[in-house]
Amino acid sequence: MKRILTLALALFIGQHAVAQKEAVVSALAKYKLDEGILDEKLRTKPTDYSYDIKETVATEGVEKIILGHYDASKPEEDRWTVISSDDQDPTTTEIKRFKKEHGKAPYPPAKIDESSYKVEKDDAGILVVSFKLDPASLVPDNAFIKDCRSYLTIDTNTGKITKAESVNEKPLKVKTFNVPVLNTYSELTWNEAEKKYFPKKDNISMTIKLLGQEVATTTIMEYSNFKK
Amino acid sequence: MKTSPLIPLLFLLGLGACSVSKTSSGGSKNTIQVSIDLQNVDADRVRVKVVPPRQKSGTVAYRFPKIIPGTYAIADYGRYVDDIKAFNKDGSELKTSRPDSNTVVIENARQLAYLSYLVNDTFDNEEDSDPFSEKSKTIFSPAGTNIDAGKYFLLNMAGFVGYFTDQLEKPYRITIAHPEALYGTTAMVDRDDAARTDVFNLSRYPEVVDHPVMYAPADTAAFRVNDMQVLLGVYSRRGKTHASDLRPDLEKMIRAQKRFLGPINDTQKYAVLAYISSGADDDAKGIGALEHNTSTSAVFREPMKSKDLIHVISHEFFHTIAPLKVHSKEIQYFDFNNPKMSQHLWFYEGVTEYFSNLFQVNQGLIDDHAFYDLMAQKMEASRNYNDKLSFTEMSRNILDSKMKAQYPNVYQKGALIAMCLDIVIREQTQGQRGLLWLMGELSKKYGADKPFDDAELIPTITQIAGDEAGKFLVSHVQNGERIVYADFLAKVGLKKQVVPFPEPIVFVTQDVAYIKTDSSNTQVMASVPDDANQFYQNLGIKDNDIFLEFNGIPVNPKDANSIIYLGYDLDEGSPITVKVNRAGQDMELKGTVKLNYDDADSFRFGDTGKKDLNEAWLKK
Ligand SMILES: [Zn+2]
């Protein structure tokens, strides 16, 4: 038997052309639900800290783990290195992909659609608010976010955000690709010394439909060893 | 059988309907007689009648396969069978039960005169999921069935014909009534002269499953390569591709394959059944092929090029060596409802896939750099799978839903295992012998009717090809130790080198997609944020150009992604015309294809001391 690579094709296009996790997170970061704690600057990734990253990509039952390192002391183009891919030396292709993915510039700031605010939950020290973004403030590349709803979970005792999440409310069209599912969430930790949020874990679940077949992928990124 | 313009030619080739003497087993009392009615299709379903030989026990089970050889995935063909009834000779219904979708149990079976049922097709029932994903129950299209009344039928027999428990060795006589306008492409010989009836005799049930037939308006090509007859039948739902377009390249390739194989291949007749899917939602989505001993059923997608056929057949035809000539008992005595899988998928699929690449450089169809790049791409692709998994374990458990996702690696790492084994044998014999020689030795020892025990294959190879070959297989195939490919390739003088690879789709380069849809999502447009896309630059494609046609094939606005296929696997320098609408004006952009390239790891020759071994590996 031999099958032609529709799946491989889907993966090739899928993960890299569609995954726009930064868009969601950084667009969220532009919003001020509460003036102090929700300031976008508090949630941008620290560029002056070095850290490790573990990326786990699971696609239709096949898993791949890439370990990377961000070195804040190096010139910008050399900051990302790939340490290993499934315990082996990374290939040229894997290194290029990783660097491209992590070196991506965030999208320009977008605005919250003020009429879309909802308090989803407000009890036992946890406040969850949700909102959507104003389509007029999005650029063509992230226009699909208009169909996603963002959720922020805030620990009311500390006044800090613990989780930022985004869920699509209907099937998305990203570039020309049909994306029935695009859910992302980020866990954050508060760094008291820097007075700023550090990323802890990003989780992106996505299903793309391409050439008649659906392919589901989950990408988990875990951050650790922050050092100045 | 329908008289087509090709019939005179077919007669010359001995493929003609009536040219073979009628040594019929049809009269035997022991024969299972099946009639399939393709003339009176009932709501997309085909009526099948089965007249069994006299049954000796009180109850008997008639079963459809859960799985067929070559697919490595559960199919459950019985799911598509409705209205199954058993009758005695007076036409009274016998009591039956259906304990599972594949099985019907008939009571008072001594009175059983015939069974009757309706078959639905699988193409119409394909899900959206990838057939090799963990939960999918979709039958891979080339192993499936299609019923399109009056126009087209694909009969993979497992979907139409079952077997009585413990009676797999009984002969079958299959009579197919078909519309006169449709021609049946198959490797079987029709035993009937009538224009609307084909009769096929088969010696046992596994033979039935091994012989697909495709009924379509006559669009065939036939040719002979040495002693082998080749028949190509094509059906394109959109009518864009014809057998005559595909024949020259197919013939060139099969000739090269025959030269490469030499006497190891003695296939007498080979049929290629090619279905070209429109890509529409209700059409076949599983693009690829399934090998049979004397034929291949393949599913392509518009726009289809002869290159696509070459990709598929170059692989499938080499299956005439493994598993046809050399296979294990699991395959010889295939259990259609409780299958035990062989440990040696690396051997059946990996060796086949490797040969389908090696023969091209061996026969001068590609150069050595192209061959190294093909192998390097397999190395890159294999990294998406579990590289520390024992391949024998994986094979044995391939029907396990958790293992299913690893299956596509048989074409990647499986082929690389074969490559390393080939290199080991070359090294040990100072270039005199290689993997093809080993396959020849194995086919002498075993054969189409003489299977091996799964456990004896590696020891046997060790005996024939030496300890180094055996050691390699034990550590890297059985024990799942990682293969450092660079170490094996160094034996034939290759060194790692980063080289530019053409990107497979002209719309995507450096992981950036250069297409978008308009605000109403009805048109596919060019997205040109920079000048990095060489294909666009060369043709002068501008931002916001609406794509209308590629080489005369319209972009389907209902399925924006279908454009991906129009820009997939194009040849550098081939002529191309892209029709776009720019600011309200239609225009044709003519030129040649300039592909985008991206650097990736490959290998190049760089050790003159290994020149002889390198040449023996590639050219001998
Ligand atoms: Zn195969």
Tab-separated table of C-alpha atoms in Angstrom, chain B residues 48-408:
chain	number	residue	atom	x	y	z
B	48	VAL	CA	-25.543	-9.422	-4.689
B	49	LYS	CA	-26.731	-13.016	-4.734
B	50	VAL	CA	-24.637	-15.870	-3.397
B	51	VAL	CA	-25.377	-19.508	-4.185
B	52	PRO	CA	-23.245	-21.702	-1.946
B	53	PRO	CA	-22.476	-25.365	-2.335
B	54	ARG	CA	-24.589	-27.632	-0.180
B	55	GLN	CA	-23.875	-26.892	3.467
B	56	LYS	CA	-23.204	-29.823	5.745
B	57	SER	CA	-23.743	-28.264	9.153
B	58	GLY	CA	-26.876	-26.977	10.844
B	59	THR	CA	-25.740	-23.392	11.127
B	60	VAL	CA	-23.179	-21.567	9.093
B	61	ALA	CA	-21.693	-18.081	9.199
B	62	TYR	CA	-21.165	-15.936	6.113
B	63	ARG	CA	-18.596	-13.240	6.780
B	64	PHE	CA	-17.214	-10.090	5.273
B	65	PRO	CA	-13.598	-9.219	6.016
B	66	LYS	CA	-12.700	-7.144	9.004
B	67	ILE	CA	-9.431	-6.406	7.249
B	68	ILE	CA	-7.713	-7.291	3.981
B	69	PRO	CA	-4.023	-7.815	3.219
B	70	GLY	CA	-1.937	-4.747	2.446
B	71	THR	CA	-4.018	-2.248	4.398
B	72	TYR	CA	-2.897	-2.696	8.024
B	73	ALA	CA	-6.096	-1.118	9.316
B	74	ILE	CA	-9.502	-2.424	10.396
B	75	ALA	CA	-12.055	-1.916	7.637
B	76	ASP	CA	-15.175	-3.881	8.695
B	77	TYR	CA	-16.600	-4.207	5.185
B	78	GLY	CA	-19.803	-5.719	6.616
B	79	ARG	CA	-20.794	-2.227	7.784
B	80	TYR	CA	-21.804	-1.455	4.224
B	81	VAL	CA	-24.015	-4.501	3.702
B	82	ASP	CA	-27.800	-4.193	4.174
B	83	ASP	CA	-30.881	-6.294	3.823
B	84	ILE	CA	-29.076	-9.589	4.031
B	85	LYS	CA	-31.431	-12.557	3.751
B	86	ALA	CA	-31.073	-16.309	3.332
B	87	PHE	CA	-33.506	-18.480	1.382
B	88	ASN	CA	-34.207	-22.152	0.797
B	89	LYS	CA	-34.838	-23.611	-2.637
B	90	ASP	CA	-38.552	-22.786	-2.453
B	91	GLY	CA	-37.767	-19.147	-1.857
B	92	SER	CA	-38.774	-19.165	1.819
B	93	GLU	CA	-36.629	-17.125	4.112
B	94	LEU	CA	-34.387	-18.917	6.588
B	95	LYS	CA	-33.774	-17.598	10.062
B	96	THR	CA	-30.589	-15.508	10.338
B	97	SER	CA	-28.882	-13.371	12.932
B	98	ARG	CA	-26.175	-10.720	12.699
B	99	PRO	CA	-23.903	-10.988	15.763
B	100	ASP	CA	-21.612	-8.310	14.368
B	101	SER	CA	-21.559	-6.142	11.266
B	102	ASN	CA	-19.304	-8.539	9.387
B	103	THR	CA	-21.132	-11.759	10.197
B	104	VAL	CA	-24.499	-13.272	9.368
B	105	VAL	CA	-25.351	-16.602	10.961
B	106	ILE	CA	-27.773	-18.775	8.994
B	107	GLU	CA	-29.901	-21.356	10.768
B	108	ASN	CA	-30.998	-24.556	9.043
B	109	ALA	CA	-28.058	-24.072	6.747
B	110	ARG	CA	-28.526	-27.516	5.172
B	111	GLN	CA	-31.535	-25.972	3.406
B	112	LEU	CA	-29.623	-22.863	2.311
B	113	ALA	CA	-30.151	-22.230	-1.414
B	114	TYR	CA	-28.936	-18.673	-1.680
B	115	LEU	CA	-28.165	-15.432	0.122
B	116	SER	CA	-29.144	-12.007	-1.100
B	117	TYR	CA	-27.991	-8.591	0.094
B	118	LEU	CA	-27.418	-4.973	-0.853
B	119	VAL	CA	-23.988	-3.339	-0.823
B	120	ASN	CA	-23.447	0.375	-0.139
B	121	ASP	CA	-20.275	2.025	-1.297
B	122	THR	CA	-17.502	3.274	0.961
B	123	PHE	CA	-16.494	6.406	-0.997
B	124	ASP	CA	-19.795	8.058	-0.025
B	125	ASN	CA	-19.203	7.222	3.608
B	126	GLU	CA	-15.707	8.543	4.129
B	127	GLU	CA	-15.275	10.689	7.205
B	128	ASP	CA	-13.224	13.811	7.405
B	129	SER	CA	-10.522	12.270	9.505
B	130	ASP	CA	-7.273	10.912	8.199
B	131	PRO	CA	-7.791	7.160	7.693
B	132	PHE	CA	-4.660	6.482	9.742
B	133	SER	CA	-5.611	8.578	12.713
B	134	GLU	CA	-6.261	6.772	15.960
B	135	LYS	CA	-10.046	6.812	15.903
B	136	SER	CA	-10.790	6.779	12.209
B	137	LYS	CA	-12.993	4.081	10.769
B	138	THR	CA	-12.757	5.308	7.209
B	139	ILE	CA	-11.673	2.717	4.678
B	140	PHE	CA	-8.666	3.961	2.725
B	141	SER	CA	-10.187	4.811	-0.674
B	142	PRO	CA	-8.036	2.469	-2.821
B	143	ALA	CA	-9.296	-0.411	-0.641
B	144	GLY	CA	-12.862	0.867	-0.819
B	145	THR	CA	-15.823	0.565	-3.137
B	146	ASN	CA	-17.675	3.048	-5.302
B	147	ILE	CA	-21.111	2.791	-6.830
B	148	ASP	CA	-22.091	5.478	-9.296
B	149	ALA	CA	-24.981	3.981	-11.277
B	150	GLY	CA	-24.425	3.797	-15.013
B	151	LYS	CA	-21.104	5.634	-14.779
B	152	TYR	CA	-18.537	3.998	-12.595
B	153	PHE	CA	-18.061	1.105	-10.205
B	154	LEU	CA	-15.014	0.194	-8.167
B	155	LEU	CA	-15.268	-3.358	-6.917
B	156	ASN	CA	-12.748	-4.151	-4.266
B	157	MET	CA	-14.229	-7.579	-3.784
B	158	ALA	CA	-14.013	-7.594	0.010
B	159	GLY	CA	-16.872	-5.105	-0.057
B	160	PHE	CA	-19.109	-7.289	-2.224
B	161	VAL	CA	-18.256	-10.897	-1.575
B	162	GLY	CA	-17.880	-12.749	1.715
B	163	TYR	CA	-16.887	-16.261	2.714
B	164	PHE	CA	-18.412	-19.090	4.674
B	165	THR	CA	-16.472	-19.911	7.830
B	166	ASP	CA	-13.831	-22.571	7.200
B	167	GLN	CA	-14.619	-22.570	3.487
B	168	LEU	CA	-12.024	-20.067	2.296
B	169	GLU	CA	-10.370	-22.615	0.065
B	170	LYS	CA	-13.485	-23.271	-2.044
B	171	PRO	CA	-13.554	-21.934	-5.606
B	172	TYR	CA	-15.672	-18.946	-6.595
B	173	ARG	CA	-17.451	-18.118	-9.795
B	174	ILE	CA	-18.388	-14.460	-9.951
B	175	THR	CA	-20.852	-13.232	-12.545
B	176	ILE	CA	-21.140	-9.497	-12.973
B	177	ALA	CA	-23.996	-7.947	-14.949
B	178	HIS	CA	-22.874	-4.488	-15.994
B	179	PRO	CA	-24.092	-1.662	-18.227
B	180	GLU	CA	-22.993	-2.293	-21.787
B	181	ALA	CA	-21.270	1.086	-21.951
B	182	LEU	CA	-18.893	0.253	-19.126
B	183	TYR	CA	-15.664	-1.639	-19.566
B	184	GLY	CA	-14.146	-3.736	-16.795
B	185	THR	CA	-10.473	-3.207	-16.060
B	186	THR	CA	-9.012	-6.093	-14.088
B	187	ALA	CA	-6.210	-8.614	-14.155
B	188	MET	CA	-8.802	-11.406	-14.210
B	189	VAL	CA	-9.893	-13.141	-17.390
B	190	ASP	CA	-13.538	-12.820	-18.397
B	191	ARG	CA	-15.036	-16.232	-19.240
B	192	ASP	CA	-18.148	-14.906	-20.959
B	193	ASP	CA	-18.775	-13.479	-24.427
B	194	ALA	CA	-21.852	-11.419	-23.646
B	195	ALA	CA	-21.572	-7.642	-23.833
B	196	ARG	CA	-23.206	-7.101	-20.470
B	197	THR	CA	-21.893	-10.006	-18.464
B	198	ASP	CA	-18.457	-10.828	-17.156
B	199	VAL	CA	-17.686	-14.146	-15.519
B	200	PHE	CA	-14.608	-14.678	-13.404
B	201	ASN	CA	-13.399	-17.924	-11.861
B	202	LEU	CA	-11.204	-17.804	-8.801
B	203	SER	CA	-9.629	-20.693	-6.957
B	204	ARG	CA	-10.118	-19.523	-3.356
B	205	TYR	CA	-11.426	-16.604	-1.308
B	206	PRO	CA	-8.062	-14.841	-0.884
B	207	GLU	CA	-7.878	-14.802	-4.694
B	208	VAL	CA	-11.299	-13.119	-4.828
B	209	VAL	CA	-10.120	-10.334	-2.527
B	210	ASP	CA	-6.903	-10.032	-4.521
B	211	HIS	CA	-8.704	-9.148	-7.759
B	212	PRO	CA	-10.417	-5.773	-7.937
B	213	VAL	CA	-12.406	-4.708	-10.991
B	214	MET	CA	-13.172	-1.212	-12.121
B	215	TYR	CA	-16.103	-0.573	-14.482
B	216	ALA	CA	-15.933	2.682	-16.381
B	217	PRO	CA	-16.408	4.028	-19.896
B	218	ALA	CA	-13.574	2.565	-21.961
B	219	ASP	CA	-10.483	4.656	-21.312
B	220	THR	CA	-7.639	2.200	-21.305
B	221	ALA	CA	-4.144	1.647	-22.573
B	222	ALA	CA	-2.386	-1.678	-22.961
B	223	PHE	CA	1.190	-2.583	-23.678
B	224	ARG	CA	3.613	-5.425	-23.253
B	225	VAL	CA	6.932	-5.393	-21.435
B	226	ASN	CA	8.903	-8.542	-22.230
B	227	ASP	CA	6.530	-11.345	-21.202
B	228	MET	CA	4.275	-9.167	-19.126
B	229	GLN	CA	1.025	-7.587	-20.259
B	230	VAL	CA	0.110	-4.285	-18.679
B	231	LEU	CA	-3.399	-2.867	-18.731
B	232	LEU	CA	-4.188	0.640	-17.528
B	233	GLY	CA	-7.793	1.744	-16.970
B	234	VAL	CA	-8.577	5.329	-16.037
B	235	TYR	CA	-11.714	6.987	-14.768
B	236	SER	CA	-11.744	10.693	-14.123
B	237	ARG	CA	-14.978	12.095	-12.750
B	238	ARG	CA	-14.251	15.380	-14.448
B	239	GLY	CA	-13.011	13.701	-17.613
B	240	LYS	CA	-9.749	15.647	-17.619
B	241	THR	CA	-7.208	12.825	-17.659
B	242	HIS	CA	-7.046	9.877	-20.036
B	243	ALA	CA	-5.136	6.640	-20.193
B	244	SER	CA	-3.419	7.749	-23.384
B	245	ASP	CA	-1.925	10.744	-21.515
B	246	LEU	CA	-0.485	8.524	-18.802
B	247	ARG	CA	0.667	5.591	-20.877
B	248	PRO	CA	4.051	6.825	-22.195
B	249	ASP	CA	5.470	7.595	-18.744
B	250	LEU	CA	3.951	4.468	-17.213
B	251	GLU	CA	5.468	2.299	-19.905
B	252	LYS	CA	8.867	3.935	-19.572
B	253	MET	CA	8.824	3.350	-15.852
B	254	ILE	CA	7.625	-0.246	-15.881
B	255	ARG	CA	10.277	-1.067	-18.490
B	256	ALA	CA	12.905	0.371	-16.168
B	257	GLN	CA	11.466	-1.579	-13.223
B	258	LYS	CA	11.562	-4.813	-15.194
B	259	ARG	CA	15.173	-4.154	-16.218
B	260	PHE	CA	16.081	-3.418	-12.605
B	261	LEU	CA	14.422	-6.579	-11.276
B	262	GLY	CA	15.571	-8.940	-14.003
B	263	PRO	CA	14.477	-12.566	-13.679
B	264	ILE	CA	13.245	-12.137	-10.084
B	265	ASN	CA	9.982	-10.796	-11.501
B	266	ASP	CA	7.834	-13.161	-13.550
B	267	THR	CA	4.455	-11.427	-13.417
B	268	GLN	CA	2.427	-12.336	-16.501
B	269	LYS	CA	-0.218	-9.694	-16.377
B	270	TYR	CA	-0.523	-6.488	-14.435
B	271	ALA	CA	-3.566	-4.214	-14.289
B	272	VAL	CA	-3.626	-0.641	-13.026
B	273	LEU	CA	-7.042	0.637	-11.959
B	274	ALA	CA	-6.836	4.407	-11.673
B	275	TYR	CA	-9.670	6.483	-10.244
B	276	ILE	CA	-9.265	10.236	-10.283
B	277	SER	CA	-11.259	11.921	-7.569
B	278	SER	CA	-12.735	15.355	-8.138
B	279	GLY	CA	-11.771	16.225	-4.578
B	280	ALA	CA	-15.399	17.131	-3.834
B	281	ASP	CA	-16.770	16.452	-0.362
B	282	ASP	CA	-18.658	13.346	-1.464
B	283	ASP	CA	-15.730	11.953	-3.433
B	284	ALA	CA	-12.760	9.777	-2.477
B	285	LYS	CA	-10.239	11.434	-0.181
B	286	GLY	CA	-7.739	8.641	0.425
B	287	ILE	CA	-5.148	9.380	-2.223
B	288	GLY	CA	-2.752	6.511	-2.837
B	289	ALA	CA	-2.940	2.885	-3.833
B	290	LEU	CA	-3.360	-0.657	-2.629
B	291	GLU	CA	-1.276	-3.431	-4.066
B	292	HIS	CA	-2.656	-6.732	-5.245
B	293	ASN	CA	-0.603	-9.552	-6.625
B	294	THR	CA	-1.432	-8.811	-10.236
B	295	SER	CA	-2.933	-5.355	-10.036
B	296	THR	CA	-3.091	-2.071	-8.202
B	297	SER	CA	-6.140	-0.023	-7.375
B	298	ALA	CA	-5.151	3.597	-7.123
B	299	VAL	CA	-6.956	6.801	-6.268
B	300	PHE	CA	-5.646	10.148	-7.457
B	301	ARG	CA	-6.963	13.637	-7.328
B	302	GLU	CA	-7.483	16.227	-10.056
B	303	PRO	CA	-5.358	17.687	-11.490
B	304	MET	CA	-3.529	14.422	-12.009
B	305	LYS	CA	-0.172	14.219	-13.720
B	306	SER	CA	1.590	11.176	-15.068
B	307	LYS	CA	4.141	11.864	-12.319
B	308	ASP	CA	1.479	11.021	-9.714
B	309	LEU	CA	0.894	7.661	-11.361
B	310	ILE	CA	4.638	7.047	-11.452
B	311	HIS	CA	4.963	7.818	-7.708
B	312	VAL	CA	2.331	5.236	-6.908
B	313	ILE	CA	3.044	2.460	-9.378
B	314	SER	CA	6.800	2.576	-8.843
B	315	HIS	CA	6.015	1.458	-5.302
B	316	GLU	CA	3.118	-0.909	-5.941
B	317	PHE	CA	4.771	-2.854	-8.717
B	318	PHE	CA	7.696	-3.770	-6.449
B	319	HIS	CA	5.194	-5.455	-4.150
B	320	THR	CA	5.306	-8.250	-6.716
B	321	ILE	CA	8.527	-9.219	-4.864
B	322	ALA	CA	7.482	-8.601	-1.266
B	323	PRO	CA	5.070	-9.719	-0.100
B	324	LEU	CA	4.038	-11.662	-3.236
B	325	LYS	CA	7.182	-13.753	-3.605
B	326	VAL	CA	8.409	-13.651	-0.037
B	327	HIS	CA	5.973	-13.459	2.853
B	328	SER	CA	5.165	-14.949	6.215
B	329	LYS	CA	2.501	-17.422	7.201
B	330	GLU	CA	0.391	-14.568	8.595
B	331	ILE	CA	-0.022	-13.368	5.030
B	332	GLN	CA	-0.293	-16.734	3.303
B	333	TYR	CA	-3.033	-17.925	5.653
B	334	PHE	CA	-4.545	-14.524	6.160
B	335	ASP	CA	-7.317	-14.518	8.728
B	336	PHE	CA	-9.840	-12.000	7.412
B	337	ASN	CA	-11.632	-11.649	10.729
B	338	ASN	CA	-9.041	-12.300	13.383
B	339	PRO	CA	-5.837	-11.237	11.705
B	340	LYS	CA	-2.397	-11.792	13.160
B	341	MET	CA	-0.015	-9.257	11.786
B	342	SER	CA	3.467	-10.131	10.627
B	343	GLN	CA	6.465	-8.532	12.389
B	344	HIS	CA	8.055	-7.597	9.129
B	345	LEU	CA	6.400	-4.480	7.754
B	346	TRP	CA	9.910	-3.064	7.297
B	347	PHE	CA	10.367	-5.863	4.801
B	348	TYR	CA	7.081	-5.656	2.883
B	349	GLU	CA	6.651	-1.888	2.821
B	350	GLY	CA	10.154	-0.633	3.575
B	351	VAL	CA	12.060	-2.717	1.021
B	352	THR	CA	9.363	-1.978	-1.561
B	353	GLU	CA	9.548	1.757	-0.947
B	354	TYR	CA	13.349	1.714	-1.024
B	355	PHE	CA	13.436	-0.137	-4.357
B	356	SER	CA	10.931	2.331	-5.785
B	357	ASN	CA	13.574	5.018	-5.205
B	358	LEU	CA	16.736	3.020	-5.891
B	359	PHE	CA	15.605	1.717	-9.272
B	360	GLN	CA	15.231	5.300	-10.505
B	361	VAL	CA	18.889	6.148	-9.932
B	362	ASN	CA	19.919	2.655	-11.020
B	363	GLN	CA	18.111	3.055	-14.333
B	364	GLY	CA	19.137	6.666	-14.911
B	365	LEU	CA	15.664	8.161	-14.413
B	366	ILE	CA	17.137	10.463	-11.747
B	367	ASP	CA	20.724	11.408	-10.828
B	368	ASP	CA	22.589	10.490	-7.647
B	369	HIS	CA	21.959	13.850	-5.977
B	370	ALA	CA	18.219	13.503	-6.478
B	371	PHE	CA	18.386	10.037	-4.934
B	372	TYR	CA	20.346	11.271	-1.897
B	373	ASP	CA	17.803	14.040	-1.453
B	374	LEU	CA	14.923	11.556	-1.544
B	375	MET	CA	16.575	9.530	1.204
B	376	ALA	CA	17.347	12.684	3.208
B	377	GLN	CA	13.685	13.675	3.027
B	378	LYS	CA	12.777	10.299	4.483
B	379	MET	CA	15.209	10.919	7.346
B	380	GLU	CA	13.585	14.257	8.064
B	381	ALA	CA	10.062	12.815	7.826
B	382	SER	CA	10.886	9.817	10.013
B	383	ARG	CA	11.697	12.226	12.842
B	384	ASN	CA	7.986	12.859	13.238
B	385	TYR	CA	7.554	9.292	14.495
B	386	ASN	CA	8.840	7.338	17.468
B	387	ASP	CA	12.394	6.577	16.431
B	388	LYS	CA	13.138	4.254	19.348
B	389	LEU	CA	10.298	1.874	18.671
B	390	SER	CA	11.108	-1.688	17.695
B	391	PHE	CA	9.884	-2.047	14.135
B	392	THR	CA	8.978	-5.693	14.661
B	393	GLU	CA	6.880	-4.728	17.709
B	394	MET	CA	5.234	-1.955	15.785
B	395	SER	CA	4.371	-4.296	12.919
B	396	ARG	CA	2.978	-6.999	15.146
B	397	ASN	CA	0.732	-4.473	16.902
B	398	ILE	CA	-0.095	-2.242	13.973
B	399	LEU	CA	-3.845	-2.792	14.396
B	400	ASP	CA	-3.643	-1.398	17.905
B	401	SER	CA	-5.168	2.079	17.816
B	402	LYS	CA	-2.168	3.509	19.689
B	403	MET	CA	0.266	2.053	17.173
B	404	LYS	CA	-1.704	3.067	14.100
B	405	ALA	CA	-0.263	6.582	14.117
B	406	GLN	CA	3.226	5.131	13.639
B	407	TYR	CA	2.221	3.294	10.495
B	408	PRO	CA	3.248	5.920	7.917
